Short mmCIF file of C-alpha atoms in Angstrom, two decimals:
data_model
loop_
_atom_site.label_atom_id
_atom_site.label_comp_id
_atom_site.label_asym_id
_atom_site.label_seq_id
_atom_site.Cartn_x
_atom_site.Cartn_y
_atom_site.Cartn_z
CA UNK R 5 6.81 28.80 66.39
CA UNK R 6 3.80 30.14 64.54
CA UNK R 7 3.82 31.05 61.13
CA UNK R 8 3.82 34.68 60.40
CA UNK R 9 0.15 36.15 59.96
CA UNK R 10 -0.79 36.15 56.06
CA UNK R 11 -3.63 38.42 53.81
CA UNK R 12 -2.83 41.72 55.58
CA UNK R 13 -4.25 44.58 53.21
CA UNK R 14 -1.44 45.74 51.09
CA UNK R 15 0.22 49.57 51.70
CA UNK R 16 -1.25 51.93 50.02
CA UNK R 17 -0.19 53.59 47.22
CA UNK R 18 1.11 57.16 47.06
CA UNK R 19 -0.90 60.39 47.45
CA UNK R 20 -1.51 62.76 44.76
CA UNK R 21 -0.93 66.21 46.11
CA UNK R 22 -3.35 68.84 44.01
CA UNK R 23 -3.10 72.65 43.79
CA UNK R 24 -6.11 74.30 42.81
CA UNK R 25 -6.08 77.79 40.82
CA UNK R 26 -9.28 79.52 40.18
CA UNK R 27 -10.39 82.85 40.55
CA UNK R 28 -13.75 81.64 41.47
CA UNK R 29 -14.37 80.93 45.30
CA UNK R 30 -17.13 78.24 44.52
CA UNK R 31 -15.74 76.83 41.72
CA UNK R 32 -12.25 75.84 44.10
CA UNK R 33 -14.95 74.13 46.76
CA UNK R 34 -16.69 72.17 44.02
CA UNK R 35 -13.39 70.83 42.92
CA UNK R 36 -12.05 69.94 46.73
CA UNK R 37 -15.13 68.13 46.90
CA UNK R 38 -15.23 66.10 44.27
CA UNK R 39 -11.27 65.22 45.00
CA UNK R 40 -11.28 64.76 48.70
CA UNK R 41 -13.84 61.79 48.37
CA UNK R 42 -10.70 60.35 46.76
CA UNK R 43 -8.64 58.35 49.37
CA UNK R 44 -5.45 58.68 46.96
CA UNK R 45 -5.90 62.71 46.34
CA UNK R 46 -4.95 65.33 48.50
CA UNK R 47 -5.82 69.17 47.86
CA UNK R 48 -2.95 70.80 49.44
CA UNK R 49 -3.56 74.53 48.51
CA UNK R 50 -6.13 76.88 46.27
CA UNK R 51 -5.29 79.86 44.35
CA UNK R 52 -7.49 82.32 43.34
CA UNK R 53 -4.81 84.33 40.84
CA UNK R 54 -2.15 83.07 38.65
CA UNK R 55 0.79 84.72 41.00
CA UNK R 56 -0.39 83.35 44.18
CA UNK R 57 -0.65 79.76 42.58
CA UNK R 58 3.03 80.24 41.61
CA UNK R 59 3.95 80.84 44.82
CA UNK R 60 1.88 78.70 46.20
CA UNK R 61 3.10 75.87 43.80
CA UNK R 62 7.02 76.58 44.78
CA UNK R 63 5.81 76.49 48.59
CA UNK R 64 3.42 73.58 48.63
CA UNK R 65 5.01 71.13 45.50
CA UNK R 66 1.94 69.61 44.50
CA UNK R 67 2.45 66.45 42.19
CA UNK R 68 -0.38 68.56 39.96
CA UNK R 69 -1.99 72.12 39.58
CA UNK R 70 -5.46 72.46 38.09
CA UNK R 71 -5.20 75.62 36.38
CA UNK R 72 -7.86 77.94 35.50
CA UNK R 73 -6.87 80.27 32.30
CA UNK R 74 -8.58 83.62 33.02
CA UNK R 75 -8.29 84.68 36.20
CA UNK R 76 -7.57 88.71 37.26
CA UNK R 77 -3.69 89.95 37.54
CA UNK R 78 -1.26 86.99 36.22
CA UNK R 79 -3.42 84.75 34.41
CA UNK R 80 -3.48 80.98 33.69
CA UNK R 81 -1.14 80.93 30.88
CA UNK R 82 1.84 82.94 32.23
CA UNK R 83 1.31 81.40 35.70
CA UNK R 84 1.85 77.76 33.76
CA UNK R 85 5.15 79.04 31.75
CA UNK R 86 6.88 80.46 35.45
CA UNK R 87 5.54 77.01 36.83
CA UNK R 88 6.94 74.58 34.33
CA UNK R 89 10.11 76.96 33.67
CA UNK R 90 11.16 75.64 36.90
CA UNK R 91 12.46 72.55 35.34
CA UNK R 92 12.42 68.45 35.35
CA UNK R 93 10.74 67.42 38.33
CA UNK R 94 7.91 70.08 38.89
CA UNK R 95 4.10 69.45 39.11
CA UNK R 96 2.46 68.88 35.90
CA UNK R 97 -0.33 71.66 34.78
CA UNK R 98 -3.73 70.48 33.72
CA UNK R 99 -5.98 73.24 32.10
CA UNK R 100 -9.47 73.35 32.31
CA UNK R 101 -10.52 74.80 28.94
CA UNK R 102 -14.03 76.10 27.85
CA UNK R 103 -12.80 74.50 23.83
CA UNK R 104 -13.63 77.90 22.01
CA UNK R 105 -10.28 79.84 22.25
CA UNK R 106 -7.29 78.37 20.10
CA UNK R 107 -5.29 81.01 21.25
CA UNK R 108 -5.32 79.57 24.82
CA UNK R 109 -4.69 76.28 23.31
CA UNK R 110 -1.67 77.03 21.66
CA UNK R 111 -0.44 79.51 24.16
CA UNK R 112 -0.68 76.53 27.15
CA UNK R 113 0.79 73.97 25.14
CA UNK R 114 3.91 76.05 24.31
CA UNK R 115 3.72 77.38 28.23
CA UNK R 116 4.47 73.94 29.10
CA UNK R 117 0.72 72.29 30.29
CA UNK R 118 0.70 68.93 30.81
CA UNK R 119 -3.00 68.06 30.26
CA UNK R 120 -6.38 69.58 29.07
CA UNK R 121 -9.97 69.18 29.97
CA UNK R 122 -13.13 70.61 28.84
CA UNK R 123 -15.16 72.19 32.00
CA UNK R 124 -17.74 70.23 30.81
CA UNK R 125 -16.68 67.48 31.49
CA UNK R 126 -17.63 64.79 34.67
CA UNK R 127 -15.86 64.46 37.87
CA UNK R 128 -14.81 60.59 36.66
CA UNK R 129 -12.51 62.64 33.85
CA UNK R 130 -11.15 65.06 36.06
CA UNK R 131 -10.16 62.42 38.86
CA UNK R 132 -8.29 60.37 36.02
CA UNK R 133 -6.66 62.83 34.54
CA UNK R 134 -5.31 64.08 37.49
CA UNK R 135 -4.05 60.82 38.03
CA UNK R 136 -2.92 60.02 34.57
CA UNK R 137 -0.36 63.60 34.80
CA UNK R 138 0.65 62.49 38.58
CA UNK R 139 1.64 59.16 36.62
CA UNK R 140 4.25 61.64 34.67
CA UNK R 141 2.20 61.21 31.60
CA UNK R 142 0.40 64.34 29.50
CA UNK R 143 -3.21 64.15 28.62
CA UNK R 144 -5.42 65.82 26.07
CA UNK R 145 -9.32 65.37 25.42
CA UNK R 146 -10.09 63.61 22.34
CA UNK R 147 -12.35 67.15 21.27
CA UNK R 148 -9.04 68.88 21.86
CA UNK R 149 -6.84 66.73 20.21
CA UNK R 150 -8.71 67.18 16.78
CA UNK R 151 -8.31 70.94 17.58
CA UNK R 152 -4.60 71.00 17.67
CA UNK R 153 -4.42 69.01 14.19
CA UNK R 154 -6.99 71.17 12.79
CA UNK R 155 -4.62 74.52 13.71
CA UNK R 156 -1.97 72.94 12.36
CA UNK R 157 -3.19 71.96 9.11
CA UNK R 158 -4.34 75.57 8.28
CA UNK R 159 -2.37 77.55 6.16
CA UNK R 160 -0.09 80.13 7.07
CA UNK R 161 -0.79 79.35 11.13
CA UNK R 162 2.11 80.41 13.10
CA UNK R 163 2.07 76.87 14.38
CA UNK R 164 3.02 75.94 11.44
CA UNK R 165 5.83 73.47 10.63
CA UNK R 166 8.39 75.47 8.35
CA UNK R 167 10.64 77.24 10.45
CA UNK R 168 12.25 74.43 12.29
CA UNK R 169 15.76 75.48 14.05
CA UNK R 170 18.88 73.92 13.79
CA UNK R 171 18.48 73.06 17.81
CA UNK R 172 15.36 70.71 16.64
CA UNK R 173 17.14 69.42 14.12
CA UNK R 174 20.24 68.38 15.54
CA UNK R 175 17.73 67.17 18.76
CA UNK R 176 15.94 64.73 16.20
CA UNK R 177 19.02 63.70 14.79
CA UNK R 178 19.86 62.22 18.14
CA UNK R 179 16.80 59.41 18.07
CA UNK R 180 17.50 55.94 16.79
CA UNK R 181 15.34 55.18 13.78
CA UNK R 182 13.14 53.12 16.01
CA UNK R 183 12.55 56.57 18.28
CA UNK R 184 11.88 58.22 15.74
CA UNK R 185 9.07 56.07 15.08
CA UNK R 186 7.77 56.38 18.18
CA UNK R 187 7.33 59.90 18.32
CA UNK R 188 5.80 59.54 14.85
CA UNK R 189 2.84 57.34 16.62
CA UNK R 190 3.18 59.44 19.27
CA UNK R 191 2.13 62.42 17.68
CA UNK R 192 -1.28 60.09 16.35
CA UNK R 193 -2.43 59.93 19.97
CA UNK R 194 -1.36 56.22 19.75
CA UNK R 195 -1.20 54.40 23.52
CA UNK R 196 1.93 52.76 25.13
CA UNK R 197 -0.39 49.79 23.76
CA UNK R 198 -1.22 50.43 20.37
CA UNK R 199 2.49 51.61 19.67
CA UNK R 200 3.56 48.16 21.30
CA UNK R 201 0.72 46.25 18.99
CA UNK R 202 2.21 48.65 15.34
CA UNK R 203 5.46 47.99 16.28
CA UNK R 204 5.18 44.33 17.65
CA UNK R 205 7.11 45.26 21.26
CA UNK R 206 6.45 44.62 24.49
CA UNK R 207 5.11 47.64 26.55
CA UNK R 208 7.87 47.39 29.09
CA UNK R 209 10.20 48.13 25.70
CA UNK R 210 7.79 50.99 24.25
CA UNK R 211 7.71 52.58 27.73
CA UNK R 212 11.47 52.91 27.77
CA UNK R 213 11.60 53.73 23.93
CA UNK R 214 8.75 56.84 25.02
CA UNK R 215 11.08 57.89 27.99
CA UNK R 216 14.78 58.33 26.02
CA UNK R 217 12.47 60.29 22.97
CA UNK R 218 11.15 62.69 25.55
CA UNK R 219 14.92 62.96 27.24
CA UNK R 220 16.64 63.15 23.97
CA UNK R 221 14.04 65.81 22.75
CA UNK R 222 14.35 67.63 26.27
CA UNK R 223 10.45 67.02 26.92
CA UNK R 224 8.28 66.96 30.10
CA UNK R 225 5.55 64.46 28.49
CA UNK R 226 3.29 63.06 25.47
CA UNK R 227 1.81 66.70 24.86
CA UNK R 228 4.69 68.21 24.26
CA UNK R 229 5.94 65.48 21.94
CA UNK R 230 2.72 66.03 19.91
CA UNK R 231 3.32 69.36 19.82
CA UNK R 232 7.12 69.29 18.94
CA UNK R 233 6.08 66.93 16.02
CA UNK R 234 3.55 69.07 14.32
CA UNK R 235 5.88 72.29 14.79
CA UNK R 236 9.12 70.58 13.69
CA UNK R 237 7.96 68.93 10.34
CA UNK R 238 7.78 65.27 12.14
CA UNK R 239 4.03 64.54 11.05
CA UNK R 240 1.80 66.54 9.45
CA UNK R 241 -1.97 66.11 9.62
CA UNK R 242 -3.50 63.56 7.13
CA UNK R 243 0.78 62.03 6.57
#
């Protein structure tokens, strides 16, 4: 009997199913093109309004939707908050962001977006962060990141951290000390990595540390834990 053939190519790994929402027809083709080239992307839908990309999202259940912010009729933002308000298992939002309005900033974050990019930036960022959100984790530009400390360490911003409730309280009164201080690096932008490195874990360990702070805390992903820390008291900028 012969033995069974060996170094057949391994299966491939699963597709990333992308929405696209812009209002502009051109802008929608440059994006398909740039992803198609991609033998692990699909573009399974484009939407040039906020409520057709809700529909859209509910009908096609893309793994993410690239979200423009201003588009005519239901824009970007409120289209992201009906999107996410569906619950656990939904696509994750990434924004594309021109950086000059902190008002979309804030108002996407809270809306429940997943990731942010800068339209500036190059097809290579846009491909891995569209990966990086279908991976379940969130995703925010360095340039963006500085924002969002920035905002919060101005005073009297309405982002500010001195009205926390008694439902984030008794929420953060659930983690462990050790979660606790993982949402603390967390909310510094540190990696799976660098927390593992500060805190002298394994990875594997911080990963599953990362995953019962977001459950406990009733978050989709890292974004949202940066932003619940800042809001709730958890970190403030320079601590």
């Amino acid at each position: 009997m012969s033995a069974a053939p060996t170094g057949e190519p391994s299966a491939p790994g699963p597709t990333v199913r992308v929405l696209l929402a812009d209002d502009q027809h051109l802008v929608r083709t440059g994006f398909r093109v740039i992803l198609e080239v991609e033998d692990d992307i699909e573009v399974v839908g484009e939407a040039a309004d906020g409520e057709r990309a809700v529909t859209m999202t509910r009908a096609t259940r893309p793994d993410v939707v690239l979200m423009d912010v201003e588009m005519p009729g239901m824009d970007g933002l409120e289209a992201t908050r009906q999107i996410t308000a569906d619950g656990p298992g939904g696509p994750a939002v990434l924004i594309l962001t021109t950086f000059d309005r902190d008002d979309y900033l804030f108002a996407a974050l809270r809306a429940g977006a997943s990731g942010f990019l800068l339209k500036n930036g190059t097809p290579e960022e846009l491909i891995e962060a569209i990966r990086v959100l279908a991976r379940g984790d969130g995703l925010l530009a360095p340039e963006i990141t500085r924002r969002v400390i920035s905002t919060f360490a101005r005073p009297g911003d309405p982002a500010g951290t001195a009205h926390r409730g008694p439902e984030a309280d008794a929420a953060l009164a659930g983690l462990t000390p050790r979660e606790r201080e993982v949402l603390v690096l967390l909310a510094g932008g540190s990696s799976n990595a660098e927390i593992a490195a500060s805190m002298h874990l394994g990875e594997a360990t911080v990963k599953t540390h990362v995953s019962r702070v977001l459950a406990k805390l009733g978050l989709r992903d890292r974004v949202q834990a940066v932003v619940f820390a800042y809001e709730n008291g958890v970190v403030r900028p320079g601590g």
